[in-house]
Short mmCIF file of N, CA and C in Angstrom, two decimals:
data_model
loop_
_atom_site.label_atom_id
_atom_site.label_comp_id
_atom_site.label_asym_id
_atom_site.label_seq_id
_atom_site.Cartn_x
_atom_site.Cartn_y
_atom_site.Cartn_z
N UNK G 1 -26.75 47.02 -7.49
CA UNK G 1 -26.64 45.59 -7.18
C UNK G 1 -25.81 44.90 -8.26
N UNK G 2 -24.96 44.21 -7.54
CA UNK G 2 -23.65 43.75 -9.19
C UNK G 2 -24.27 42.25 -8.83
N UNK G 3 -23.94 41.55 -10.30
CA UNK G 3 -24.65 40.54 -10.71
C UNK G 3 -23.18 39.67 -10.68
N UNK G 4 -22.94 38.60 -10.04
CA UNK G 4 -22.00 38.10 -10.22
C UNK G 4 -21.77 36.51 -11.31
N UNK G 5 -23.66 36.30 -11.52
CA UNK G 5 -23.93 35.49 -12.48
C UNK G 5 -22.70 34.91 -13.82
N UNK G 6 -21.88 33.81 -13.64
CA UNK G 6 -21.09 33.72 -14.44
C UNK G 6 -21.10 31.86 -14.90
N UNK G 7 -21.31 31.90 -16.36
CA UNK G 7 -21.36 30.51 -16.77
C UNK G 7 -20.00 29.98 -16.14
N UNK G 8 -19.85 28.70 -15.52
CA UNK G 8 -18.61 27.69 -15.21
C UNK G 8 -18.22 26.97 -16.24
N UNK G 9 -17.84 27.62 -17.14
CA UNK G 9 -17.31 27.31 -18.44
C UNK G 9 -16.08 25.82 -18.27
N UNK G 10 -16.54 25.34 -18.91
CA UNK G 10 -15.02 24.03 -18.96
C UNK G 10 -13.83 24.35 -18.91
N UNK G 11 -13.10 25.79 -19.29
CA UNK G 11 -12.53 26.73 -19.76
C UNK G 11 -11.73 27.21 -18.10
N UNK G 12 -12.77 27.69 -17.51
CA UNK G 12 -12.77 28.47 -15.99
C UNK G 12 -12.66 27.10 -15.28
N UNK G 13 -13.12 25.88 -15.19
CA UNK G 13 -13.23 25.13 -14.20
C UNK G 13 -11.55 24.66 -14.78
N UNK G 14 -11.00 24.40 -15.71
CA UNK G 14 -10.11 23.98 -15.76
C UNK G 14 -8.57 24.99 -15.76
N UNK G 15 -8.83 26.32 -15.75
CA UNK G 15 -7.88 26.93 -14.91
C UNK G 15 -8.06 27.12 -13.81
N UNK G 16 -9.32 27.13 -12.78
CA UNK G 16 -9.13 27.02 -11.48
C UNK G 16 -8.51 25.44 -11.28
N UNK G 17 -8.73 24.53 -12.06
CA UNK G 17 -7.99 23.83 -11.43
C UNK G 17 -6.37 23.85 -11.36
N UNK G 18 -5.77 24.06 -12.73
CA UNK G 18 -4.40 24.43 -12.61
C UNK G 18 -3.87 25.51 -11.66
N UNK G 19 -5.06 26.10 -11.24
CA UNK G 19 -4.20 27.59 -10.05
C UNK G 19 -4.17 26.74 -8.82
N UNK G 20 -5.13 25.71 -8.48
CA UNK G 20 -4.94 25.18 -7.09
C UNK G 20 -4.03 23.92 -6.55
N UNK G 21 -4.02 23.73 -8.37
CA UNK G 21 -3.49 21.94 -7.92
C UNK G 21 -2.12 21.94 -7.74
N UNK G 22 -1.82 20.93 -6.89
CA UNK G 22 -1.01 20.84 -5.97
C UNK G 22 0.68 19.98 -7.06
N UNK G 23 0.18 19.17 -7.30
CA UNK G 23 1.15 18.60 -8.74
C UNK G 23 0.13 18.09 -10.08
N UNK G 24 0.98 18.14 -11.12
CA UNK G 24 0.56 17.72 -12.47
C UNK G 24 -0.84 16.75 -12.05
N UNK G 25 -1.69 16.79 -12.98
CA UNK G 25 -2.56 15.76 -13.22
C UNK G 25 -3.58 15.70 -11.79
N UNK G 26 -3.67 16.94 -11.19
CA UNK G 26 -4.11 16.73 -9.82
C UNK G 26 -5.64 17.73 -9.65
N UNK G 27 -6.88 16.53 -10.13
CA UNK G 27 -7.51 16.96 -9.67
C UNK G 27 -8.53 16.69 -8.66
N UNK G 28 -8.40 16.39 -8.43
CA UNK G 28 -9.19 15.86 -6.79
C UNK G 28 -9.00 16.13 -5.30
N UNK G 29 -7.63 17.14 -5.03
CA UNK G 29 -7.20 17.62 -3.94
C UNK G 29 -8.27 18.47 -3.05
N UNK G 30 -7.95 18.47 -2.03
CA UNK G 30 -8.71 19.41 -1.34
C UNK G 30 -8.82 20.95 -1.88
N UNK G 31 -7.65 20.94 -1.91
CA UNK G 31 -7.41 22.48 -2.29
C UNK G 31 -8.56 22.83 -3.55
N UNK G 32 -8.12 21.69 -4.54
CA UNK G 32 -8.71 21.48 -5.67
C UNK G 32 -10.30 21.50 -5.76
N UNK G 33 -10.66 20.90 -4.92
CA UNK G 33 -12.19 20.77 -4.92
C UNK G 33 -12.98 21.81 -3.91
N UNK G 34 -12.14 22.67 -3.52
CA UNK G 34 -13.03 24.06 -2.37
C UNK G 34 -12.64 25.01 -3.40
N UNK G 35 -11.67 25.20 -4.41
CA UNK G 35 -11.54 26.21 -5.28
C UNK G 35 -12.85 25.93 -5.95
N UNK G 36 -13.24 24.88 -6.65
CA UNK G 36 -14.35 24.45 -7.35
C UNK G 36 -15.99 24.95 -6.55
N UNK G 37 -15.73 24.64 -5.68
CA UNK G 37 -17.03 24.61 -4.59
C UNK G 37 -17.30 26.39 -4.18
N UNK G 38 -16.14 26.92 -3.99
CA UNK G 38 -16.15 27.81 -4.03
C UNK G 38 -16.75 28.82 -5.39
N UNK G 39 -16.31 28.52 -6.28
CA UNK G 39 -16.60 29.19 -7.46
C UNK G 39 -17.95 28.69 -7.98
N UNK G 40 -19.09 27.67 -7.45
CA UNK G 40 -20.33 27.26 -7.45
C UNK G 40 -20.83 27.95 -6.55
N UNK G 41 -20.38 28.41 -5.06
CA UNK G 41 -21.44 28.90 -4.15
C UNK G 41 -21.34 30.41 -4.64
N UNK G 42 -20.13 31.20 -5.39
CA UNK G 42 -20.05 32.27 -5.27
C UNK G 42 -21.09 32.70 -6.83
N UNK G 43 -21.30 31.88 -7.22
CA UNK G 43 -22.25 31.45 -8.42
C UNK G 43 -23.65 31.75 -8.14
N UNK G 44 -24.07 30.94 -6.95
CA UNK G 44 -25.37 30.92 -6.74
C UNK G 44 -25.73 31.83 -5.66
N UNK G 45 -24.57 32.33 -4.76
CA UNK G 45 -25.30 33.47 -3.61
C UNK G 45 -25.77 34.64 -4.48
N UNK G 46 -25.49 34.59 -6.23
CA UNK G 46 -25.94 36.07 -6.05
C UNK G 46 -27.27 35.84 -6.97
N UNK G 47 -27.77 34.94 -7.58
CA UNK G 47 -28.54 33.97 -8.05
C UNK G 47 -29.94 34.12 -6.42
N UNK G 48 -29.57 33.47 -5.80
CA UNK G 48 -30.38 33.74 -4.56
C UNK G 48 -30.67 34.99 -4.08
N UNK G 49 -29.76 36.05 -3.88
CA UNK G 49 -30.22 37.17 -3.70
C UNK G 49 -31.15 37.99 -4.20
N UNK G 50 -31.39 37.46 -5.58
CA UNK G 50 -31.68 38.07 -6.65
C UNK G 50 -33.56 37.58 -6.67
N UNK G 51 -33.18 36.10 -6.18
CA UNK G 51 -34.39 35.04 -6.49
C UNK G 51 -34.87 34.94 -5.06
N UNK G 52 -35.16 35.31 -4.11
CA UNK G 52 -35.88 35.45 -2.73
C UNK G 52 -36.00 33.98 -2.67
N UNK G 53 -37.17 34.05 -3.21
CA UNK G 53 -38.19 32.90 -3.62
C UNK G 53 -37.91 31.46 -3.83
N UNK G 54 -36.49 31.46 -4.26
CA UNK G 54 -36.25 30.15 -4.65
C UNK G 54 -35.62 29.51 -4.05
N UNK G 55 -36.59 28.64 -3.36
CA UNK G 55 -35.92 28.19 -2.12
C UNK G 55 -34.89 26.71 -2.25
N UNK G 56 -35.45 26.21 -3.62
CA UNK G 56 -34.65 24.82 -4.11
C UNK G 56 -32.54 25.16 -4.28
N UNK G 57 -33.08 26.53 -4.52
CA UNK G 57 -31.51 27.03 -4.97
C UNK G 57 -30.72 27.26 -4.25
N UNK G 58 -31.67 27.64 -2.87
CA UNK G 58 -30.84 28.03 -1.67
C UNK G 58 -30.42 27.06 -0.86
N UNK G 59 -31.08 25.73 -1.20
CA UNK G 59 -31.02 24.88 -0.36
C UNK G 59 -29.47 24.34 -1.43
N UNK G 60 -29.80 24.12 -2.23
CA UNK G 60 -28.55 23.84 -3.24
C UNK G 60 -27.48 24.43 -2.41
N UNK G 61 -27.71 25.44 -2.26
CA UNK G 61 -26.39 26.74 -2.22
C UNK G 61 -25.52 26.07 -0.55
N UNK G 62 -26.80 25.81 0.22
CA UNK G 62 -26.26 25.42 1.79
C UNK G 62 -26.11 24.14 1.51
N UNK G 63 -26.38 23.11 0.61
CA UNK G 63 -25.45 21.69 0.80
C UNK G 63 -23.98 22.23 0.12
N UNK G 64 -24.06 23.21 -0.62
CA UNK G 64 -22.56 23.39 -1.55
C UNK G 64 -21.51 23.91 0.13
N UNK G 65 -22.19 25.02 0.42
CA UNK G 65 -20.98 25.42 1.92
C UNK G 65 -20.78 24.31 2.54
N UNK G 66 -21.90 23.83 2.88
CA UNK G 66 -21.39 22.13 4.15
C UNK G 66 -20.39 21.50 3.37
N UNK G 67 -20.45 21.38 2.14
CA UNK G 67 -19.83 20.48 1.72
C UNK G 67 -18.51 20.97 1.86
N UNK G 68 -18.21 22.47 1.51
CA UNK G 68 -16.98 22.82 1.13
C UNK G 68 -16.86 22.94 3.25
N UNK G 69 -17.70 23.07 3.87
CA UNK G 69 -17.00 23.11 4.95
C UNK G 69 -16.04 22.04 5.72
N UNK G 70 -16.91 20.97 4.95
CA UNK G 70 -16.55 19.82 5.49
C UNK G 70 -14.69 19.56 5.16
N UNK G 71 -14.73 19.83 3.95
CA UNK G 71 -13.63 19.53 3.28
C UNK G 71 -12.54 20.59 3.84
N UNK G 72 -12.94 21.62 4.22
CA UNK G 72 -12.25 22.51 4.56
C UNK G 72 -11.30 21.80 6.04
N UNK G 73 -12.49 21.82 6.53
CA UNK G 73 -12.16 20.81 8.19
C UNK G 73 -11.26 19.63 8.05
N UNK G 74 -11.49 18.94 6.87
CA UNK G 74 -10.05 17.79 7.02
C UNK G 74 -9.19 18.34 6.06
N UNK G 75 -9.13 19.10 5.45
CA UNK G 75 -7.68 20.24 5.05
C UNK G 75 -7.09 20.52 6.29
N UNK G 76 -7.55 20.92 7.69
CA UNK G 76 -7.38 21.58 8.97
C UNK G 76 -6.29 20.55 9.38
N UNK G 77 -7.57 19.62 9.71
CA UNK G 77 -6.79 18.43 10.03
C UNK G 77 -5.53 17.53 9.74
N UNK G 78 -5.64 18.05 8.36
CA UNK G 78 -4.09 16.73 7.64
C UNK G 78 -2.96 18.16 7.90
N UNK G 79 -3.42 19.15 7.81
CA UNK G 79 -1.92 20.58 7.21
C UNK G 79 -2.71 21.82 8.00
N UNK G 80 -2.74 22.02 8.89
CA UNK G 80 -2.69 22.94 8.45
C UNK G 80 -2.30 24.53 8.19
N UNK G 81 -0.62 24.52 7.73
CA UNK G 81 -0.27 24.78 6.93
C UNK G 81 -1.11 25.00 5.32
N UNK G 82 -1.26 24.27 4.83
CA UNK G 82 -2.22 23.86 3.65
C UNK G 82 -3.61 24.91 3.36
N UNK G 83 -3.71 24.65 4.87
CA UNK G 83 -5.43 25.21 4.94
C UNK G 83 -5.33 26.49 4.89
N UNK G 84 -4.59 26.84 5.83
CA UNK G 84 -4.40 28.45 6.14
C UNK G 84 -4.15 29.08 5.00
N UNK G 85 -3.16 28.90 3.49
CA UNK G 85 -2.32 29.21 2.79
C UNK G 85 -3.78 29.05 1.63
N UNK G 86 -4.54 28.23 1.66
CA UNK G 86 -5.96 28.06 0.93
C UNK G 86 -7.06 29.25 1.13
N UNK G 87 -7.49 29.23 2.54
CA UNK G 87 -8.30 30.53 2.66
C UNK G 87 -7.86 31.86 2.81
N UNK G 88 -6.27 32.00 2.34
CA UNK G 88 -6.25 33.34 2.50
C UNK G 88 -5.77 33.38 0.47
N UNK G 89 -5.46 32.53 -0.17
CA UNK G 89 -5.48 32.73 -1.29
C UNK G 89 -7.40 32.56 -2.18
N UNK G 90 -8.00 32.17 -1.55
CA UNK G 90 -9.76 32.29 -1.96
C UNK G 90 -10.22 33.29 -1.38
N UNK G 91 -9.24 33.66 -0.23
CA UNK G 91 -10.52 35.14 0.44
C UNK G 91 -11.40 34.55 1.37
N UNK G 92 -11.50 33.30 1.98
CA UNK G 92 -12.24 32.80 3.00
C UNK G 92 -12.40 33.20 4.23
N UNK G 93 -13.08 33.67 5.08
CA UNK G 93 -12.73 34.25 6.43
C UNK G 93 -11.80 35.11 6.75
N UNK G 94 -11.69 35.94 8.02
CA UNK G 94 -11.16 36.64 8.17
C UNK G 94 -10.46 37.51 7.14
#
């Protein structure tokens, strides 16, 4: 069983942001904020696996996907171009 447990160091959150963002000074993009969301759920699914039991975490874990789903869905909507070029550089689906 691999432990994927990894602190989100200020360090890591701020080169995922330079790998996603779109121009200088850009952090709030879509792109920007499902790289983020992403790297929190992939945080806690293995946190949960681990923890059956803890059901506060899991619930954490399913507002983090809605959320990133949501965001995902109006990525769809404005580009997408954008979107497509997003989940195949995160590994999302298919």
């Amino acid at each position: 069983d691999q432990h994927f447990l990894i602190e989100i160091t200020k360090e890591l959150k701020q080169s995922t942001i330079k790998e996603y963002a779109i121009h200088e000074g850009d952090v709030g993009s879509p792109e920007v904020q499902v790289a983020i969301l992403t790297l929190r759920i992939k945080n806690l699914t293995s946190h949960v696996k681990e923890n059956k039991k803890d059901i506060h975490s899991k619930r954490g874990l399913l507002i983090l996907v809605e959320k990133r789903r949501r965001i995902l869905k109006y990525l769809r909507r404005i580009s997408e171009e954008r979107y497509q070029n997003l989940i195949k550089r995160l590994g999302l689906r298919k």
